[in-house]
PDB file of C-alpha atoms and ligand atoms in Angstrom:
ATOM      1  CA  MET G   1      82.917 104.454  78.753  1.00 80.00           C
ATOM      2  CA  PRO G   2      85.641 101.838  78.258  1.00 86.00           C
ATOM      3  CA  SER G   3      84.283  98.358  78.971  1.00 91.00           C
ATOM      4  CA  LEU G   4      84.954  96.765  82.370  1.00 94.00           C
ATOM      5  CA  LYS G   5      84.090  93.326  81.069  1.00 94.00           C
ATOM      6  CA  LYS G   6      87.655  92.140  80.785  1.00 95.00           C
ATOM      7  CA  TYR G   7      88.507  93.559  84.212  1.00 96.00           C
ATOM      8  CA  ARG G   8      85.670  91.572  85.766  1.00 96.00           C
ATOM      9  CA  THR G   9      86.352  88.391  83.844  1.00 96.00           C
ATOM     10  CA  MET G  10      89.891  88.313  85.178  1.00 95.00           C
ATOM     11  CA  ARG G  11      88.883  88.535  88.823  1.00 96.00           C
ATOM     12  CA  ASP G  12      86.905  86.529  91.367  1.00 95.00           C
ATOM     13  CA  PHE G  13      85.217  89.100  93.564  1.00 95.00           C
ATOM     14  CA  ALA G  14      84.430  86.486  96.176  1.00 95.00           C
ATOM     15  CA  GLU G  15      88.189  86.188  96.693  1.00 95.00           C
ATOM     16  CA  THR G  16      89.612  89.635  96.109  1.00 95.00           C
ATOM     17  CA  ALA G  17      88.679  92.885  97.842  1.00 96.00           C
ATOM     18  CA  GLU G  18      89.190  94.837  94.628  1.00 96.00           C
ATOM     19  CA  PRO G  19      86.096  96.807  93.604  1.00 95.00           C
ATOM     20  CA  ARG G  20      83.789  95.315  91.007  1.00 94.00           C
ATOM     21  CA  GLY G  21      82.939  98.818  89.829  1.00 92.00           C
ATOM     22  CA  SER G  22      79.650 100.171  88.641  1.00 84.00           C
ATOM     23  CA  ASP G  23      78.655 100.446  85.013  1.00 77.00           C
ATOM     24  CA  ARG G  24      77.402 103.919  85.418  1.00 69.00           C
ATOM     25  CA  ALA G  25      80.229 105.441  87.321  1.00 58.00           C
ATOM     26  CA  ARG G  26      79.729 109.101  87.810  1.00 58.00           C
ATOM     27  CA  PRO G  27      82.849 111.057  87.090  1.00 56.00           C
ATOM     28  CA  LYS G  28      84.225 112.578  90.231  1.00 55.00           C
ATOM     29  CA  LYS G  29      83.901 116.290  90.449  1.00 55.00           C
ATOM     30  CA  LEU G  30      87.429 117.548  90.521  1.00 50.00           C
ATOM     31  CA  ALA G  31      88.099 121.226  90.291  1.00 44.00           C
ATOM     32  CA  ARG G  32      91.082 120.638  88.061  1.00 45.00           C
ATOM     33  CA  GLY G  33      90.427 117.993  85.493  1.00 56.00           C
ATOM     34  CA  GLN G  34      90.087 114.255  85.900  1.00 91.00           C
ATOM     35  CA  SER G  35      91.687 111.957  88.409  1.00 94.00           C
ATOM     36  CA  TYR G  36      95.026 110.310  88.016  1.00 97.00           C
ATOM     37  CA  VAL G  37      96.625 107.659  90.208  1.00 98.00           C
ATOM     38  CA  ILE G  38      99.718 105.488  90.316  1.00 98.00           C
ATOM     39  CA  GLN G  39      99.519 102.309  92.370  1.00 98.00           C
ATOM     40  CA  LYS G  40     102.673 100.491  93.379  1.00 98.00           C
ATOM     41  CA  HIS G  41     101.869  96.845  92.892  1.00 98.00           C
ATOM     42  CA  ALA G  42     104.101  94.231  94.464  1.00 98.00           C
ATOM     43  CA  ALA G  43     102.823  91.346  92.358  1.00 96.00           C
ATOM     44  CA  ARG G  44     104.995  88.504  91.108  1.00 93.00           C
ATOM     45  CA  ARG G  45     106.952  91.328  89.551  1.00 95.00           C
ATOM     46  CA  LEU G  46     106.907  94.762  91.102  1.00 97.00           C
ATOM     47  CA  HIS G  47     105.427  97.390  88.822  1.00 98.00           C
ATOM     48  CA  TYR G  48     103.651 100.704  88.888  1.00 98.00           C
ATOM     49  CA  ASP G  49     100.079 100.892  87.593  1.00 98.00           C
ATOM     50  CA  PHE G  50      99.548 104.221  85.904  1.00 98.00           C
ATOM     51  CA  ARG G  51      95.873 105.174  85.581  1.00 98.00           C
ATOM     52  CA  LEU G  52      94.094 108.087  83.949  1.00 97.00           C
ATOM     53  CA  GLU G  53      90.396 108.735  84.375  1.00 95.00           C
ATOM     54  CA  HIS G  54      88.777 108.856  80.986  1.00 93.00           C
ATOM     55  CA  ASP G  55      85.145 108.634  80.030  1.00 89.00           C
ATOM     56  CA  GLY G  56      84.023 107.048  83.310  1.00 89.00           C
ATOM     57  CA  ALA G  57      86.799 104.492  83.765  1.00 93.00           C
ATOM     58  CA  LEU G  58      90.532 104.378  84.444  1.00 95.00           C
ATOM     59  CA  LEU G  59      92.714 103.793  81.411  1.00 96.00           C
ATOM     60  CA  SER G  60      95.582 101.703  82.748  1.00 98.00           C
ATOM     61  CA  TRP G  61      99.200 100.905  81.980  1.00 98.00           C
ATOM     62  CA  ALA G  62     101.653  98.747  83.906  1.00 98.00           C
ATOM     63  CA  VAL G  63     105.030 100.469  84.095  1.00 98.00           C
ATOM     64  CA  PRO G  64     107.638  97.918  85.255  1.00 97.00           C
ATOM     65  CA  LYS G  65     110.315 100.456  86.158  1.00 97.00           C
ATOM     66  CA  GLY G  66     108.020 103.296  87.182  1.00 98.00           C
ATOM     67  CA  PRO G  67     108.056 106.863  85.855  1.00 98.00           C
ATOM     68  CA  ASN G  68     111.303 108.796  85.464  1.00 97.00           C
ATOM     69  CA  LEU G  69     111.635 112.575  85.723  1.00 96.00           C
ATOM     70  CA  ASP G  70     114.421 112.731  83.130  1.00 96.00           C
ATOM     71  CA  PRO G  71     112.859 113.530  79.705  1.00 95.00           C
ATOM     72  CA  SER G  72     115.499 111.412  77.977  1.00 95.00           C
ATOM     73  CA  VAL G  73     114.403 108.270  79.834  1.00 97.00           C
ATOM     74  CA  LYS G  74     111.438 106.543  78.214  1.00 97.00           C
ATOM     75  CA  ARG G  75     109.694 103.880  80.252  1.00 98.00           C
ATOM     76  CA  LEU G  76     107.839 100.916  78.838  1.00 96.00           C
ATOM     77  CA  ALA G  77     104.150 101.133  79.744  1.00 97.00           C
ATOM     78  CA  VAL G  78     102.088  98.060  78.884  1.00 96.00           C
ATOM     79  CA  GLU G  79      98.438  98.886  78.465  1.00 96.00           C
ATOM     80  CA  THR G  80      96.168  96.774  80.651  1.00 96.00           C
ATOM     81  CA  GLU G  81      92.413  96.446  80.908  1.00 96.00           C
ATOM     82  CA  PRO G  82      90.451  99.581  81.872  1.00 96.00           C
ATOM     83  CA  HIS G  83      89.713  99.629  85.588  1.00 97.00           C
ATOM     84  CA  PRO G  84      86.656 101.016  87.383  1.00 95.00           C
ATOM     85  CA  LEU G  85      86.978 104.510  88.790  1.00 92.00           C
ATOM     86  CA  GLU G  86      86.665 103.099  92.298  1.00 93.00           C
ATOM     87  CA  TYR G  87      89.918 101.249  91.792  1.00 96.00           C
ATOM     88  CA  GLY G  88      91.816 104.509  92.220  1.00 95.00           C
ATOM     89  CA  GLY G  89      91.148 104.375  95.944  1.00 95.00           C
ATOM     90  CA  PHE G  90      92.040 100.705  96.336  1.00 97.00           C
ATOM     91  CA  GLU G  91      94.852  99.646  98.613  1.00 97.00           C
ATOM     92  CA  GLY G  92      95.317  96.197 100.051  1.00 97.00           C
ATOM     93  CA  THR G  93      96.531  92.718  99.386  1.00 97.00           C
ATOM     94  CA  ILE G  94      95.171  90.663  96.513  1.00 97.00           C
ATOM     95  CA  PRO G  95      95.261  87.025  97.674  1.00 96.00           C
ATOM     96  CA  LYS G  96      97.876  84.684  96.317  1.00 94.00           C
ATOM     97  CA  GLY G  97      96.576  82.719  93.367  1.00 94.00           C
ATOM     98  CA  GLN G  98      94.270  85.538  92.283  1.00 95.00           C
ATOM     99  CA  TYR G  99      95.056  87.715  89.298  1.00 95.00           C
ATOM    100  CA  GLY G 100      97.707  90.236  90.345  1.00 96.00           C
ATOM    101  CA  GLY G 101      98.195  88.596  93.720  1.00 97.00           C
ATOM    102  CA  GLY G 102     100.256  90.882  95.953  1.00 97.00           C
ATOM    103  CA  THR G 103     100.106  94.235  97.678  1.00 98.00           C
ATOM    104  CA  VAL G 104      98.697  97.389  96.103  1.00 98.00           C
ATOM    105  CA  MET G 105      99.412 100.821  97.519  1.00 98.00           C
ATOM    106  CA  VAL G 106      98.700 104.268  96.182  1.00 98.00           C
ATOM    107  CA  TRP G 107     102.035 105.805  95.178  1.00 98.00           C
ATOM    108  CA  ASP G 108     100.739 109.077  93.760  1.00 98.00           C
ATOM    109  CA  ARG G 109      97.400 110.678  93.100  1.00 97.00           C
ATOM    110  CA  GLY G 110      95.964 113.887  91.774  1.00 96.00           C
ATOM    111  CA  SER G 111      94.490 115.078  88.530  1.00 95.00           C
ATOM    112  CA  TRP G 112      95.492 115.140  84.894  1.00 96.00           C
ATOM    113  CA  GLU G 113      94.672 117.465  82.026  1.00 95.00           C
ATOM    114  CA  PRO G 114      95.004 116.296  78.440  1.00 95.00           C
ATOM    115  CA  GLU G 115      96.379 118.587  75.760  1.00 95.00           C
ATOM    116  CA  GLY G 116      93.606 118.642  73.204  1.00 94.00           C
ATOM    117  CA  ASP G 117      90.947 115.978  72.790  1.00 94.00           C
ATOM    118  CA  ALA G 118      91.811 112.995  74.977  1.00 93.00           C
ATOM    119  CA  ARG G 119      89.612 110.537  73.088  1.00 93.00           C
ATOM    120  CA  ALA G 120      91.190 111.316  69.740  1.00 94.00           C
ATOM    121  CA  ALA G 121      94.680 111.355  71.245  1.00 95.00           C
ATOM    122  CA  TYR G 122      94.149 107.972  72.868  1.00 94.00           C
ATOM    123  CA  ARG G 123      92.912 106.493  69.599  1.00 92.00           C
ATOM    124  CA  LYS G 124      95.858 107.951  67.773  1.00 92.00           C
ATOM    125  CA  GLY G 125      98.216 106.575  70.398  1.00 94.00           C
ATOM    126  CA  HIS G 126      99.765 109.803  71.612  1.00 96.00           C
ATOM    127  CA  LEU G 127      98.509 111.356  74.824  1.00 97.00           C
ATOM    128  CA  ALA G 128     100.152 114.592  75.935  1.00 97.00           C
ATOM    129  CA  PHE G 129      99.040 115.794  79.332  1.00 97.00           C
ATOM    130  CA  THR G 130      99.828 117.622  82.524  1.00 96.00           C
ATOM    131  CA  LEU G 131      99.919 115.825  85.847  1.00 97.00           C
ATOM    132  CA  LYS G 132      99.085 117.540  89.089  1.00 96.00           C
ATOM    133  CA  GLY G 133      99.922 114.863  91.588  1.00 97.00           C
ATOM    134  CA  GLU G 134     101.573 114.872  94.959  1.00 97.00           C
ATOM    135  CA  LYS G 135     104.755 113.390  93.490  1.00 97.00           C
ATOM    136  CA  LEU G 136     104.522 113.865  89.739  1.00 97.00           C
ATOM    137  CA  ARG G 137     103.797 117.207  88.164  1.00 96.00           C
ATOM    138  CA  GLY G 138     104.218 118.896  84.836  1.00 96.00           C
ATOM    139  CA  ARG G 139     103.950 117.670  81.260  1.00 97.00           C
ATOM    140  CA  TRP G 140     104.188 114.020  80.213  1.00 98.00           C
ATOM    141  CA  HIS G 141     103.695 111.894  77.126  1.00 98.00           C
ATOM    142  CA  LEU G 142     102.323 108.428  76.581  1.00 97.00           C
ATOM    143  CA  VAL G 143     103.074 107.181  73.072  1.00 96.00           C
ATOM    144  CA  ARG G 144     102.014 103.856  71.595  1.00 94.00           C
ATOM    145  CA  THR G 145     104.983 102.169  70.013  1.00 92.00           C
ATOM    146  CA  LYS G 146     104.794 101.558  66.316  1.00 81.00           C
ATOM    147  CA  GLY G 147     105.296  98.089  65.008  1.00 72.00           C
ATOM    148  CA  ASP G 148     103.917  96.495  68.112  1.00 61.00           C
ATOM    149  CA  ARG G 149     101.900  93.792  66.490  1.00 62.00           C
ATOM    150  CA  GLU G 150     100.773  92.258  69.713  1.00 62.00           C
ATOM    151  CA  ALA G 151      97.481  94.111  69.876  1.00 64.00           C
ATOM    152  CA  GLN G 152      99.318  97.394  70.243  1.00 74.00           C
ATOM    153  CA  LYS G 153      99.678  97.212  73.974  1.00 91.00           C
ATOM    154  CA  SER G 154     103.128  98.713  74.284  1.00 94.00           C
ATOM    155  CA  TRP G 155     103.433 102.408  75.013  1.00 96.00           C
ATOM    156  CA  LEU G 156     106.240 104.613  76.253  1.00 97.00           C
ATOM    157  CA  LEU G 157     105.802 106.953  79.209  1.00 98.00           C
ATOM    158  CA  PHE G 158     108.169 109.875  79.461  1.00 98.00           C
ATOM    159  CA  LYS G 159     108.487 113.347  80.860  1.00 97.00           C
ATOM    160  CA  ALA G 160     108.165 116.308  78.500  1.00 96.00           C
ATOM    161  CA  GLN G 161     110.213 119.439  78.858  1.00 87.00           C
ATOM    162  CA  ASP G 162     108.371 121.908  81.007  1.00 78.00           C
ATOM    163  CA  GLU G 163     108.367 125.492  79.927  1.00 72.00           C
ATOM    164  CA  LEU G 164     110.654 127.545  82.110  1.00 62.00           C
TER     165      LEU G 164
HETATM  166 MN1   MN C   1      99.164  95.768  88.516  1.00 77.80          MN
END
């Protein structure tokens, strides 16, 4: 599973109510694929944390402007450290002065289904998937931008055309 080391290093669990997460998280049994969540995070700058369960953790991207349903609108999604699965249920206020200080609320949740092998697609930097959330549904893409020399953290999130 993706390492939670960075996630833990960045936080003081004596100060924040965010989950520390277990190293042997058992994937939740969802009838339709793996879990997906978007958390609206009113930190210093408001953003939307987009998370996809993968291999026992939540792959995470911060989307400053949030998702857009128009396929022609591509949103910057900055990859952040993998979060523990338990984080998907977290809502609350991270204290001021702590990493990500501000209010976190679940904006959407549900499941996602990758097209093809998710591990290979993630490595390649192009995830195509279907969301079955309460707000977001249908096919989406996450594509790592080329030429991003800063550790390749920049991706684009955008809606794909759904078949009619
Ligand atoms: Mn955040």
